[in-house]
Coordinates of C-alpha atoms and ligand atoms in Angstrom, one line a residue:
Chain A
X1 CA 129.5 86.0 67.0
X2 CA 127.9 84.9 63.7
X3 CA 130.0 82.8 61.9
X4 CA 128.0 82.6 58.5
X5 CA 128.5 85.9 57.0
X6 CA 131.9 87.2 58.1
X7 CA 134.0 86.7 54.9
X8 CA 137.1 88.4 56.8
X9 CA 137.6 87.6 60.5
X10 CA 138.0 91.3 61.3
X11 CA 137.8 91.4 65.2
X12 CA 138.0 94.9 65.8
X13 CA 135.5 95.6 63.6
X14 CA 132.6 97.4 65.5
X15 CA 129.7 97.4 63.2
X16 CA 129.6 95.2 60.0
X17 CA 127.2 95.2 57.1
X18 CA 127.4 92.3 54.7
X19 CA 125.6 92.7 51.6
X20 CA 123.1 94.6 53.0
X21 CA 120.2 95.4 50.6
X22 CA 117.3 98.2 51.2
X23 CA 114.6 98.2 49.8
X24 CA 110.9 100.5 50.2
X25 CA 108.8 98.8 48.0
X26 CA 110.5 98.5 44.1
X27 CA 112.8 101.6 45.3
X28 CA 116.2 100.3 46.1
X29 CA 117.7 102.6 48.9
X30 CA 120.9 100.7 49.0
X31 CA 122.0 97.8 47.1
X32 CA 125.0 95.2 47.9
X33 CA 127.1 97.5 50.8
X34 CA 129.8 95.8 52.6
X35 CA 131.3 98.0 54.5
X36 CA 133.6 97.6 58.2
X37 CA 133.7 100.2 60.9
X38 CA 136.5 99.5 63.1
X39 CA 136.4 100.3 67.0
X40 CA 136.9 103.7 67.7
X41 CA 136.9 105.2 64.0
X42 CA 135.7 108.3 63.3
X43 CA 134.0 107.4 59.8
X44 CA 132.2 110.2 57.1
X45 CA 129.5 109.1 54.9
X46 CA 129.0 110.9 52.2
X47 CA 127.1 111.0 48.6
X48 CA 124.3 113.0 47.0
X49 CA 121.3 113.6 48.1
X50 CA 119.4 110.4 47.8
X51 CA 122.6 108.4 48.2
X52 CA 121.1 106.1 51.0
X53 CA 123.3 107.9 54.0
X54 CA 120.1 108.3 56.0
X55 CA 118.8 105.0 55.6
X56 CA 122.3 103.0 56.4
X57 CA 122.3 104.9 59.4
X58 CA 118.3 103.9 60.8
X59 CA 119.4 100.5 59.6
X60 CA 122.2 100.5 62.4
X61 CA 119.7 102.2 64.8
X62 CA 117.4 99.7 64.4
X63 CA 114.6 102.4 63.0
X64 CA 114.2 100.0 60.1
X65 CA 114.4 96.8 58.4
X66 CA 117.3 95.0 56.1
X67 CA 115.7 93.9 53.1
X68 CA 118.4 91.4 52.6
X69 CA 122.0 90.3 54.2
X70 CA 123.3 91.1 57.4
X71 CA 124.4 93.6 59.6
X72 CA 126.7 93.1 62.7
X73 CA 126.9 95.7 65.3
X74 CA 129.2 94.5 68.4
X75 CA 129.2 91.3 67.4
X76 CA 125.3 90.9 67.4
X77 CA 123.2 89.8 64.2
X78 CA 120.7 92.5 63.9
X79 CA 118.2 90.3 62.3
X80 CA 118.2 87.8 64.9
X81 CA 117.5 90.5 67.3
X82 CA 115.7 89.2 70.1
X83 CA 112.6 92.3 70.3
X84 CA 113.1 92.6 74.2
X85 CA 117.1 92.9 73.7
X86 CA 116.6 96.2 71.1
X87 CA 116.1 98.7 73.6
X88 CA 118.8 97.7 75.2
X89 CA 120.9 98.4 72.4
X90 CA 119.7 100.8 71.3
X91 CA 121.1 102.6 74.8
X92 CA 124.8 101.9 73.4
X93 CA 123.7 103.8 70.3
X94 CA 123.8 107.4 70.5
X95 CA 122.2 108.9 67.5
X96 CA 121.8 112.8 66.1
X97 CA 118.5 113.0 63.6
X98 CA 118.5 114.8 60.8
X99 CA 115.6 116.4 62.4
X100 CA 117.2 116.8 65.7
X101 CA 113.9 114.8 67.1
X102 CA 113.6 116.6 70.4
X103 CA 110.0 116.2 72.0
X104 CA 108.2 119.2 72.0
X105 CA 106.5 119.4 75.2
X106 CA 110.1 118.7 77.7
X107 CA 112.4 121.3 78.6
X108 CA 116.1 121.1 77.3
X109 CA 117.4 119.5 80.7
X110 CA 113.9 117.2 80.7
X111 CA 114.9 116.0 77.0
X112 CA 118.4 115.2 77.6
X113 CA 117.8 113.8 80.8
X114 CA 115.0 111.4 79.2
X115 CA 118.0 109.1 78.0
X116 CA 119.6 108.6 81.7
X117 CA 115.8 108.2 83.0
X118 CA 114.9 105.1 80.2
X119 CA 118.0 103.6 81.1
X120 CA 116.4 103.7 84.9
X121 CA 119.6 106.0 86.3
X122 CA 118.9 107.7 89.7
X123 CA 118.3 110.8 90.7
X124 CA 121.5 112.6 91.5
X125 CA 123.0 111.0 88.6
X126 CA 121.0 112.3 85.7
X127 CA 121.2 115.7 87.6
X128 CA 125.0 115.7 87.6
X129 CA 125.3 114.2 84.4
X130 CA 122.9 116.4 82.7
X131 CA 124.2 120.1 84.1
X132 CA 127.8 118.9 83.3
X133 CA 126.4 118.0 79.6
X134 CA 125.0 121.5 79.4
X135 CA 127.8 123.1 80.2
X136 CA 129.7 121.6 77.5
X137 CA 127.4 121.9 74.7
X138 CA 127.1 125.3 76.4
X139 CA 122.9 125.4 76.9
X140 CA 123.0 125.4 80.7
X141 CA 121.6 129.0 80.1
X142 CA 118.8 127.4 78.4
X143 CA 118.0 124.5 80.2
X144 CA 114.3 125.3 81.0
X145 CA 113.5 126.3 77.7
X146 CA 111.6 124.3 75.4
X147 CA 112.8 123.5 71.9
X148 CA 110.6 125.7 69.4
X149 CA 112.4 128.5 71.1
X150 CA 116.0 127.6 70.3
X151 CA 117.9 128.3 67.1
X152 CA 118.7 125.3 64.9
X153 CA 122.3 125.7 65.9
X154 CA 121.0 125.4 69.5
X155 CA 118.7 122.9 68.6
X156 CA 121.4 120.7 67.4
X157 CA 123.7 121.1 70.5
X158 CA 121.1 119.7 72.6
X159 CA 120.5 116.9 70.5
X160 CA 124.2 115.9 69.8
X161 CA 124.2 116.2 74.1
X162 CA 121.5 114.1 73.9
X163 CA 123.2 112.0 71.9
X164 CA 126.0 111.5 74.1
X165 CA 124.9 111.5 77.7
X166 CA 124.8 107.8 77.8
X167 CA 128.3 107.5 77.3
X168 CA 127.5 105.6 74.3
X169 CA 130.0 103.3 72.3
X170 CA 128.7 103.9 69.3
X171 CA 127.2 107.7 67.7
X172 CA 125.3 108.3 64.5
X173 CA 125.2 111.7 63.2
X174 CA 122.9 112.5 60.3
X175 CA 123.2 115.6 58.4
X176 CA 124.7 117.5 62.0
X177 CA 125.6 120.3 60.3
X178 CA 123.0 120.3 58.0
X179 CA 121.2 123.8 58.5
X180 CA 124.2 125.3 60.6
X181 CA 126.2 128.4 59.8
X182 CA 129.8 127.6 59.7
X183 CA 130.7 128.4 63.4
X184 CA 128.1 126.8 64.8
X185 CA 129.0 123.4 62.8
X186 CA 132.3 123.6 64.2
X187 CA 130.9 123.7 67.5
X188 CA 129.0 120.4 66.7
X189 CA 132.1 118.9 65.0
X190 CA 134.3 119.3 68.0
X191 CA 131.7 117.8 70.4
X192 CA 131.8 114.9 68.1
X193 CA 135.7 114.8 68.5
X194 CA 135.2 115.3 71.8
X195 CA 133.1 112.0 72.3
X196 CA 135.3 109.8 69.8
X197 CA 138.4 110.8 71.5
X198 CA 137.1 109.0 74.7
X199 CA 136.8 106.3 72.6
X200 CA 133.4 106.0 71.1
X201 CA 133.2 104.9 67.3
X202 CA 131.2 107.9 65.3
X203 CA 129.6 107.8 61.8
X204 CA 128.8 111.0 60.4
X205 CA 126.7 111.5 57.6
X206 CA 127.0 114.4 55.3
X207 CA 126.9 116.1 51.9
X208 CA 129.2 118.9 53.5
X209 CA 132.5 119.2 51.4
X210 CA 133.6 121.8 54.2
X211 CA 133.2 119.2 56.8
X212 CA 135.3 116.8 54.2
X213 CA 137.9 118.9 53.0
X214 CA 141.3 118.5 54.8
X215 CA 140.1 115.6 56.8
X216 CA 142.2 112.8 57.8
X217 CA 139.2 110.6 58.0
X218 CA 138.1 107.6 56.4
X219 CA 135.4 108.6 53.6
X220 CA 132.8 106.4 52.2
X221 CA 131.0 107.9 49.6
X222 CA 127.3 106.1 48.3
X223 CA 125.8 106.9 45.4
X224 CA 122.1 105.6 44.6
X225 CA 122.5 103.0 47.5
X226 CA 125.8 101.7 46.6
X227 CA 129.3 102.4 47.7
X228 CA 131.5 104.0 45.0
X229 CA 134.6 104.8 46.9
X230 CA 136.1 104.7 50.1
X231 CA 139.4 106.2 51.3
X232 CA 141.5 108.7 53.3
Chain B
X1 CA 112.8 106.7 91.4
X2 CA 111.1 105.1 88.7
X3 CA 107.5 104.9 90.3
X4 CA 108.3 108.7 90.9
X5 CA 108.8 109.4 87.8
X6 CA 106.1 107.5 86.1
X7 CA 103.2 109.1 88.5
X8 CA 104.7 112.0 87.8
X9 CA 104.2 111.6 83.9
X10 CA 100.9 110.1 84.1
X11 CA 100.0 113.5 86.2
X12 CA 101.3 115.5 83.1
X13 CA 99.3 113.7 80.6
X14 CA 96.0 113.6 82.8
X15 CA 96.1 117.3 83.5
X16 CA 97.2 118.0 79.7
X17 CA 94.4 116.0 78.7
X18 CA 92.0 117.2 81.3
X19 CA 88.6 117.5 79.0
X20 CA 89.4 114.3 77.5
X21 CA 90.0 112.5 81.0
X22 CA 87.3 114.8 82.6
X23 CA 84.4 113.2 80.1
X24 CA 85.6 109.9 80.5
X25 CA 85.6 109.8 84.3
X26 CA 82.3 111.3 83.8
X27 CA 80.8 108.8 81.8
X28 CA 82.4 105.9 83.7
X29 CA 81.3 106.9 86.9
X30 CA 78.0 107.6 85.3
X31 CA 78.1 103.9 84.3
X32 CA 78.9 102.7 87.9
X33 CA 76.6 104.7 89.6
X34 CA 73.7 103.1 87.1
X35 CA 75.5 99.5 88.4
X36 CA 75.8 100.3 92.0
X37 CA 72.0 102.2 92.2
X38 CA 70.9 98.8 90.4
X39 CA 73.1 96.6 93.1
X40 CA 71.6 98.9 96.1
X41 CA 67.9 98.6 94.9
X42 CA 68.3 95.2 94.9
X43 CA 70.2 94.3 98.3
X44 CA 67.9 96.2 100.0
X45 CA 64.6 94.0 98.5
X46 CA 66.3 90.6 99.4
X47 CA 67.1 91.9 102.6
X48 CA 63.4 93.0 103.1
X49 CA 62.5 89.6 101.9
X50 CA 64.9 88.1 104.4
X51 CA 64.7 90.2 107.3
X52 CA 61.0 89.9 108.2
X53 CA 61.0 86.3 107.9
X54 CA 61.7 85.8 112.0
X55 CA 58.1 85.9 112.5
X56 CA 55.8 84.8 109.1
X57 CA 52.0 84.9 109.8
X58 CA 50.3 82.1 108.7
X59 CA 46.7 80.9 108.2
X60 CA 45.2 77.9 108.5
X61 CA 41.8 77.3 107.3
X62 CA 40.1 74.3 108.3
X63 CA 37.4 72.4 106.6
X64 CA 33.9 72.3 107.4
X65 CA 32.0 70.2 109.8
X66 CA 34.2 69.9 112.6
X67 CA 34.0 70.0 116.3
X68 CA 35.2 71.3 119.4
X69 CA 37.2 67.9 120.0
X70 CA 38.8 68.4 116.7
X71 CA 40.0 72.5 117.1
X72 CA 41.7 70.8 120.2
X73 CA 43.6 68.1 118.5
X74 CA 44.7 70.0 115.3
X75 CA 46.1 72.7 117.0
X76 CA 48.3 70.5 119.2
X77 CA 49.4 68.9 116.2
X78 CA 49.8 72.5 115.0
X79 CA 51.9 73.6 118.0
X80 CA 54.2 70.3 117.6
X81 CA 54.9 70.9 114.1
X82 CA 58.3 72.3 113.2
X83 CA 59.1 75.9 113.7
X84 CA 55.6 77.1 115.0
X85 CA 56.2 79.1 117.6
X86 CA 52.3 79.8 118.5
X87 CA 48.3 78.9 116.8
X88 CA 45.2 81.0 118.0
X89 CA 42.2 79.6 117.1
X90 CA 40.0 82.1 114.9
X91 CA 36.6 81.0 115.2
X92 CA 33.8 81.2 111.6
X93 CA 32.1 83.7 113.8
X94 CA 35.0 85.8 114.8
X95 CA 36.3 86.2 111.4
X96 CA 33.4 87.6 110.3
X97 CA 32.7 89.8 112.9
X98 CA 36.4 90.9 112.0
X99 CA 35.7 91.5 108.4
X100 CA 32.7 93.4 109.6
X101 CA 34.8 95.8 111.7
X102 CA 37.3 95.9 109.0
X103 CA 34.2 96.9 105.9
X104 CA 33.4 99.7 108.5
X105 CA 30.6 101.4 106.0
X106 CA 30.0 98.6 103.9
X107 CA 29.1 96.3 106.8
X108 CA 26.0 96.7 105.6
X109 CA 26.6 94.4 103.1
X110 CA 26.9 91.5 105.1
X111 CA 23.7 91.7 106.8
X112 CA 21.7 89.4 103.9
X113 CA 24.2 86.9 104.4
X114 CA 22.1 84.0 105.9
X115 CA 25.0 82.0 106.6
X116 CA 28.3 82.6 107.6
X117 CA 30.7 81.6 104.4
X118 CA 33.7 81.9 106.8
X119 CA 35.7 78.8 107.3
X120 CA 37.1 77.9 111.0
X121 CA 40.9 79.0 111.0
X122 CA 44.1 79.0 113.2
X123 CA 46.5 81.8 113.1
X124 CA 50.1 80.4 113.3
X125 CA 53.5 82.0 113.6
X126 CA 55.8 80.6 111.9
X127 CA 59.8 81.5 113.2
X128 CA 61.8 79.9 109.9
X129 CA 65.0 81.0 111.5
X130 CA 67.6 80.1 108.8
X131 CA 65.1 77.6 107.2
X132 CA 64.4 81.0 105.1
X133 CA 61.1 80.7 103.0
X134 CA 61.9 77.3 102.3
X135 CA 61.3 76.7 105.9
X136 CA 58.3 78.3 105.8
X137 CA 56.6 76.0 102.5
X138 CA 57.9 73.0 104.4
X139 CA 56.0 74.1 107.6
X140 CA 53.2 74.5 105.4
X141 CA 53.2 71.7 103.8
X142 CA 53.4 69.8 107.1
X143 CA 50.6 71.8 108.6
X144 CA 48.4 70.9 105.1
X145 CA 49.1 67.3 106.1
X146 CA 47.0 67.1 109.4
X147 CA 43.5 65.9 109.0
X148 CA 40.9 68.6 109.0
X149 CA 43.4 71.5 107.4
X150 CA 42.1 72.7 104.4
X151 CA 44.6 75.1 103.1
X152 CA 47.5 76.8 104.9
X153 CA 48.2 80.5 103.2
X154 CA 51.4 82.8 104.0
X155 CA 51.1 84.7 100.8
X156 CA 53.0 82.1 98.4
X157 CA 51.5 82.7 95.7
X158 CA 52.9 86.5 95.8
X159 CA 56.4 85.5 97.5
X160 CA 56.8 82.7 94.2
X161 CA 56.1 85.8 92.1
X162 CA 58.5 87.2 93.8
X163 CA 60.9 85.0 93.3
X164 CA 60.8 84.4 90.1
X165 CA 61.1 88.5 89.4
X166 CA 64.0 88.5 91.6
X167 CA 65.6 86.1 89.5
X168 CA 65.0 87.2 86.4
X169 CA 66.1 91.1 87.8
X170 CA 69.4 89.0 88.8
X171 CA 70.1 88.0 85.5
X172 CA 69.0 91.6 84.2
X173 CA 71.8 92.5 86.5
X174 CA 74.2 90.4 85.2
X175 CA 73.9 91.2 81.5
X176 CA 73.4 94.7 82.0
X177 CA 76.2 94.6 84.4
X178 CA 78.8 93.1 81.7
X179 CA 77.2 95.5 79.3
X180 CA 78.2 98.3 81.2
X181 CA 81.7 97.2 81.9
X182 CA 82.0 96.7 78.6
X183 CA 81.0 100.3 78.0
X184 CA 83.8 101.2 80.8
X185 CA 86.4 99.3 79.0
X186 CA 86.1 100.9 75.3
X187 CA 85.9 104.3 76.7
X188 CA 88.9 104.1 78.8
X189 CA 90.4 102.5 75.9
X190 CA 89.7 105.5 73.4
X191 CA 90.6 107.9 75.6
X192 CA 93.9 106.2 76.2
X193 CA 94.1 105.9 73.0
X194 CA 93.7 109.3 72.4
X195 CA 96.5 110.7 74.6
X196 CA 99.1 108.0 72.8
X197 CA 97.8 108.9 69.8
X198 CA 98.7 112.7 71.0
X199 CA 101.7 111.8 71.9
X200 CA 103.0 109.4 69.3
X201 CA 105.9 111.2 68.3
X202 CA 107.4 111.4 71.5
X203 CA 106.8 107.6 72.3
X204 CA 108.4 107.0 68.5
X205 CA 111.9 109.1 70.1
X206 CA 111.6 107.4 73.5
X207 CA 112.0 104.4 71.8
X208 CA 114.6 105.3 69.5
X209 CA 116.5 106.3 72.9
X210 CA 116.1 102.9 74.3
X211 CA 113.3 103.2 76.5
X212 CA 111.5 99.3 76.9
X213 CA 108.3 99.1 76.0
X214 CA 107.0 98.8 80.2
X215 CA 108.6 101.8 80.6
X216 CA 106.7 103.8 78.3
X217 CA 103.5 102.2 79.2
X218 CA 103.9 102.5 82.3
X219 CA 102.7 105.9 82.9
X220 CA 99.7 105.0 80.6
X221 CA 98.2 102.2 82.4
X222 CA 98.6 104.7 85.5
X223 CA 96.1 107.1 84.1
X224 CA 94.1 104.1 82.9
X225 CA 94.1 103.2 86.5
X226 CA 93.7 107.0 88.0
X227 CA 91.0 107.6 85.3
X228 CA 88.9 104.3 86.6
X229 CA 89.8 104.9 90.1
X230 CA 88.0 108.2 89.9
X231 CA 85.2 107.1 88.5
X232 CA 84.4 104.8 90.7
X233 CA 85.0 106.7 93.8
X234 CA 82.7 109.6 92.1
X235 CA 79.9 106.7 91.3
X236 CA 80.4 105.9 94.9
X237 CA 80.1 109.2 96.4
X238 CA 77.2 109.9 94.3
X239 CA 75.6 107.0 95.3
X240 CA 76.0 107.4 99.3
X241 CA 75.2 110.7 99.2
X242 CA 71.6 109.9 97.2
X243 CA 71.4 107.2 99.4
X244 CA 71.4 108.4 102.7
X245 CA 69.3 111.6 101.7
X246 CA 66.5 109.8 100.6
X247 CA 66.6 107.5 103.4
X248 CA 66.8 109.9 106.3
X249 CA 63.6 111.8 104.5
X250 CA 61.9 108.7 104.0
X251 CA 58.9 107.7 106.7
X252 CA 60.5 104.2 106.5
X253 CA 59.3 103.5 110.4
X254 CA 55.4 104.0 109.2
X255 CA 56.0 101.8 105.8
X256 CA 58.0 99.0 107.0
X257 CA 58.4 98.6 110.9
X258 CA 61.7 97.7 112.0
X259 CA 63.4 97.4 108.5
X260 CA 66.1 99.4 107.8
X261 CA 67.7 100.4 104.8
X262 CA 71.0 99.5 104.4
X263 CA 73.9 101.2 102.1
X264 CA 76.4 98.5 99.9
X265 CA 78.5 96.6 102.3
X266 CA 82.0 98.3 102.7
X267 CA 83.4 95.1 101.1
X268 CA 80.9 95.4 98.2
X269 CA 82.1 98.4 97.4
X270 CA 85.8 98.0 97.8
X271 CA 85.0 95.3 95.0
X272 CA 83.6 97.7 93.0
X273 CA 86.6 100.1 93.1
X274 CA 89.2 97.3 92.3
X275 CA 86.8 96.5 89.2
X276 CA 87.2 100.3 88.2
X277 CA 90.4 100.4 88.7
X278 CA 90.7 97.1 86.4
X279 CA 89.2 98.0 83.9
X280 CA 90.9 101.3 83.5
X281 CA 93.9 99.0 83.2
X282 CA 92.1 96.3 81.0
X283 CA 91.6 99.3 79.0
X284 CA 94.9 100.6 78.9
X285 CA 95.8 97.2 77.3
X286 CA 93.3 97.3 75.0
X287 CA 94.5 100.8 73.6
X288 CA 98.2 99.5 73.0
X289 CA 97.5 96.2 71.6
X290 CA 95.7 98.5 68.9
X291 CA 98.8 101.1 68.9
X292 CA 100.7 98.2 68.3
X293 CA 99.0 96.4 65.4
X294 CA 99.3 100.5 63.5
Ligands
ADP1 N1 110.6 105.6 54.2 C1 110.9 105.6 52.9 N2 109.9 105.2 52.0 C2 110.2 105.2 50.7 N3 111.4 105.5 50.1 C3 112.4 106.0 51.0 C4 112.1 106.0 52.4 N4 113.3 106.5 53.0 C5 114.2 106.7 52.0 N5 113.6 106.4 50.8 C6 114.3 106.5 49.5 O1 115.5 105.8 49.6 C7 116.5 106.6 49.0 C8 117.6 106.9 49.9 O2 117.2 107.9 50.8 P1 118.0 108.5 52.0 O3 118.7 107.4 52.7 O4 117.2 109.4 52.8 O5 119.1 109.3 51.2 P2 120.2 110.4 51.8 O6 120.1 110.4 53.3 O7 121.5 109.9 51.3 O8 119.8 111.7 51.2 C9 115.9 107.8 48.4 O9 115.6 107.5 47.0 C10 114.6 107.9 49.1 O10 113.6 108.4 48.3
MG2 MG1 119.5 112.0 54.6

């Protein structure tokens, strides 16, 4: 535990970001954001376009770079990442791209099961885990198929089952209902209920008031890289 | 599992990258096969240089002016000297009546001679045994020692020539040699580099999924190794089957007696796979410490 920056000894905080700057060049992405995600919290991010959601997000999945202060993610200093510990982590991070991200040239079942196979998990595992994945983001019809030939909605089932087939304790979801029609997005939302209520901590990122409206969760809204609320 | 698995990608990417693979075995086996015909042409000369060596002809040519008495006691010195196995006297007259029979048509020639220019001579044969051609000058030198030898000759001049060519081919070899595997190395680089370059995004979401970076470059310096493998066991093949064609339609019983051509030692060429197969993985490295610095 790093014992410089935590200005409130939250312990059940999963992921901390103190101060934590962004910058691409003179462009400030995010400026200043504090922000705690407790243990299990099912958090929404939200903002205009160009709020800074996506970037907060590859911040925590180690796709990029803090420009200044520091962000804790189960108790480890991101900065001081040793580089051989961060694929390691990177396994505890489940994470849903904006762009789904599936490769191209691997089946359905060969994508999902790529996660299980980096992590070096045998045989008969991925093969259980993977058809039991399927079958709850309902695809196991489409296994053999190859991305480019899915709908978006479809698209994004595999990738949120992707997402979650290495039981991960923490999921990032950006945009996952981005390009959906509204029964389709429910699908997607209830599979990431599904994977909070056995405990994972999720952080969805959205400009979707449907998704927002009548939510009991916690909302924290960004505007041009800073936060400007955050409540229930 | 895991060795499984990576084969089983490396497999993928060769056969998806066939043409690209397919030129660059090409041209590395081309580049062995150049190294290996270099390394045969040249075993086999050393060996002819070493091989005949169990029985070196040698002649002595005496000075003038000496007598019976003397033929006696030089060639017992002759016979005691180190490694001569036998010295037959050649008399002034029978050499020239050999030359004569040897000029055949242009004997006539040598009728105006009024006097025999011949000298006297003794042919020795000289057995070096492991002494090797160094044996052989020391015999010489030994034999050119005894009073009344004028000169003894076993072709030196030529073998020195030799020598020095064979030298100077061996560090031909050697730079050429480096050359080549330099060659080998950059093209199995590119080539690799191609295929990560093809494949970049995917390598980008494997490591955003938390593969490490041996398990993603794994399966690359498996081609690396598959793609140098091949070329050196096509080089190889090449090579042996030139080989013993030619030698089975060569006359080599006529041209040089009991000599036989010989292919690269097994061990040699074992060698020369584990090279290919190293520098398809020296090449491998090559093309991710670039992938890396981009
Ligand atoms: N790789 C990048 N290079 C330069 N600017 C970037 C990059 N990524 C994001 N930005 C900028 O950072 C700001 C926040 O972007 P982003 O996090 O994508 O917003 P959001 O996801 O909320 O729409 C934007 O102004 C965007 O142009
Ligand atoms: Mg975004």
């Amino acid at each position: 535990m790093d014992t410089q920056y935590p200005e409130t000894d939250n312990k059940s905080a999963i992921i901390r970001l103190f101060h934590v700057s962004k910058r691409f060049g003179a462009q400030a992405a995010l400026t200043d954001v504090n922000l705690d995600v407790e243990n299990n919290e099912f958090l929404f991010l939200t903002g205009p376009s160009g709020a800074g959601k996506s970037t907060l997000l590859k911040l925590l999945y180690l796709a990029d770079t803090i420009s200044e202060g520091q962000i804790l993610l189960k108790g480890m200093n991101l900065s001081r990442l040793p580089k051989k510990r961060l694929p390691f982590l990177r396994r505890d991070i489940g994470v849903v791209f904006q762009d789904y991200k599936l490769i191209p040239t691997r089946t359905v079942y060969d994508n999902i099961a790529l996660v299980l196979e980096v992590a070096g998990a045998n045989g008969k595992f991925v093969k259980r885990k993977v058809s039991h994945l399927l079958r709850t983001v309902d695809m196991e019809h489409k296994a053999g198929a190859y991305p480019q030939s899915l709908s978006g909605g479809e698209q994004q089932r595999v990738a949120v089952a992707r997402a979650i087939c290495g039981d991960p304790d923490i999921v990032l979801a950006d945009e996952p209902t981005g390009s959906l029609d509204a029964e389709s997005a429910k699908v997607i939302m209830d599979l990431l209920s599904g994977i909070h209520a056995r405990g994972a901590t999720v952080l969805v990122a959205t400009h979707d008031e449907a998704l927002l409206k009548n939510t009991r969760r916690r909302i924290v809204t960004l505007k041009q890289g800073c936060i400007v609320d955050q409540g229930f | 599992m895991r060795p499984i698995f990576y084969l089983r990608q490396a497999l993928d990417d060769l056969w998806d990258n066939k043409v690209l693979h397919g030129l660059a075995v090409s041209t590395i086996s081309l580049i062995f096969l150049l190294a290996g015909a270099f390394a045969l042409v040249f075993l086999n000369v050393s060996q002819l240089m070493t091989v005949q060596q169990d029985n070196v002809r040698m002649m002595v040519y005496l000075k003038g002016g000496l007598t019976a008495p003397d033929f006696g006691l030089i060639q017992q010195a002759i016979e005691k000297t180190n490694r001569v196995r036998s010295a037959s006297f050649v008399s002034k007259a029978q050499a020239l009546e050999r030359l004569r029979e040897s000029m055949d048509h242009q004997a006539g020639l040598l009728e105006g001679l009024s006097q025999n220019p011949l000298p006297d001579a003794f042919e020795v044969v000289v057995s070096p045994g492991s002494g090797g051609w160094e044996g052989v000058k020391m015999t010489a030198a030994k034999i050119e020692g005894i009073s009344g030898v004028d000169e003894a000759n076993y072709g030196q001049a030529w073998l020195e020539k030799f020598s020095m060519v064979a030298s100077l081919a061996r560090m031909a070899a050697m730079a050429l040699g480096s050359l080549l595997l330099v060659a080998a190395l950059s093209i199995t680089a590119n080539t690799i580099r191609l295929v990560l370059y093809n494949r970049r995004d995917e390598i980008r979401i494997m490591e955003l999924v938390g593969a490490t970076n041996g398990f993603i470059r794994a399966s690359f310096y498996i081609q690396g190794m598959i793609q140098g493998f091949l070329g050196g066991i096509v080089a190889l093949a090449i090579l042996a089957v030139v080989f013993f064609i030619l030698v089975a339609g060569l006359p080599t019983q006529e041209l040089l007696g009991r000599f036989q051509f010989h292919f690269i030692p097994m061990g040699y060429c074992l060698l020369g796979l584990v090279l290919s197969v190293a520098v398809g993985a020296a090449g491998c490295h090559l093309s991710f410490a670039q992938f890396h610095k981009e």
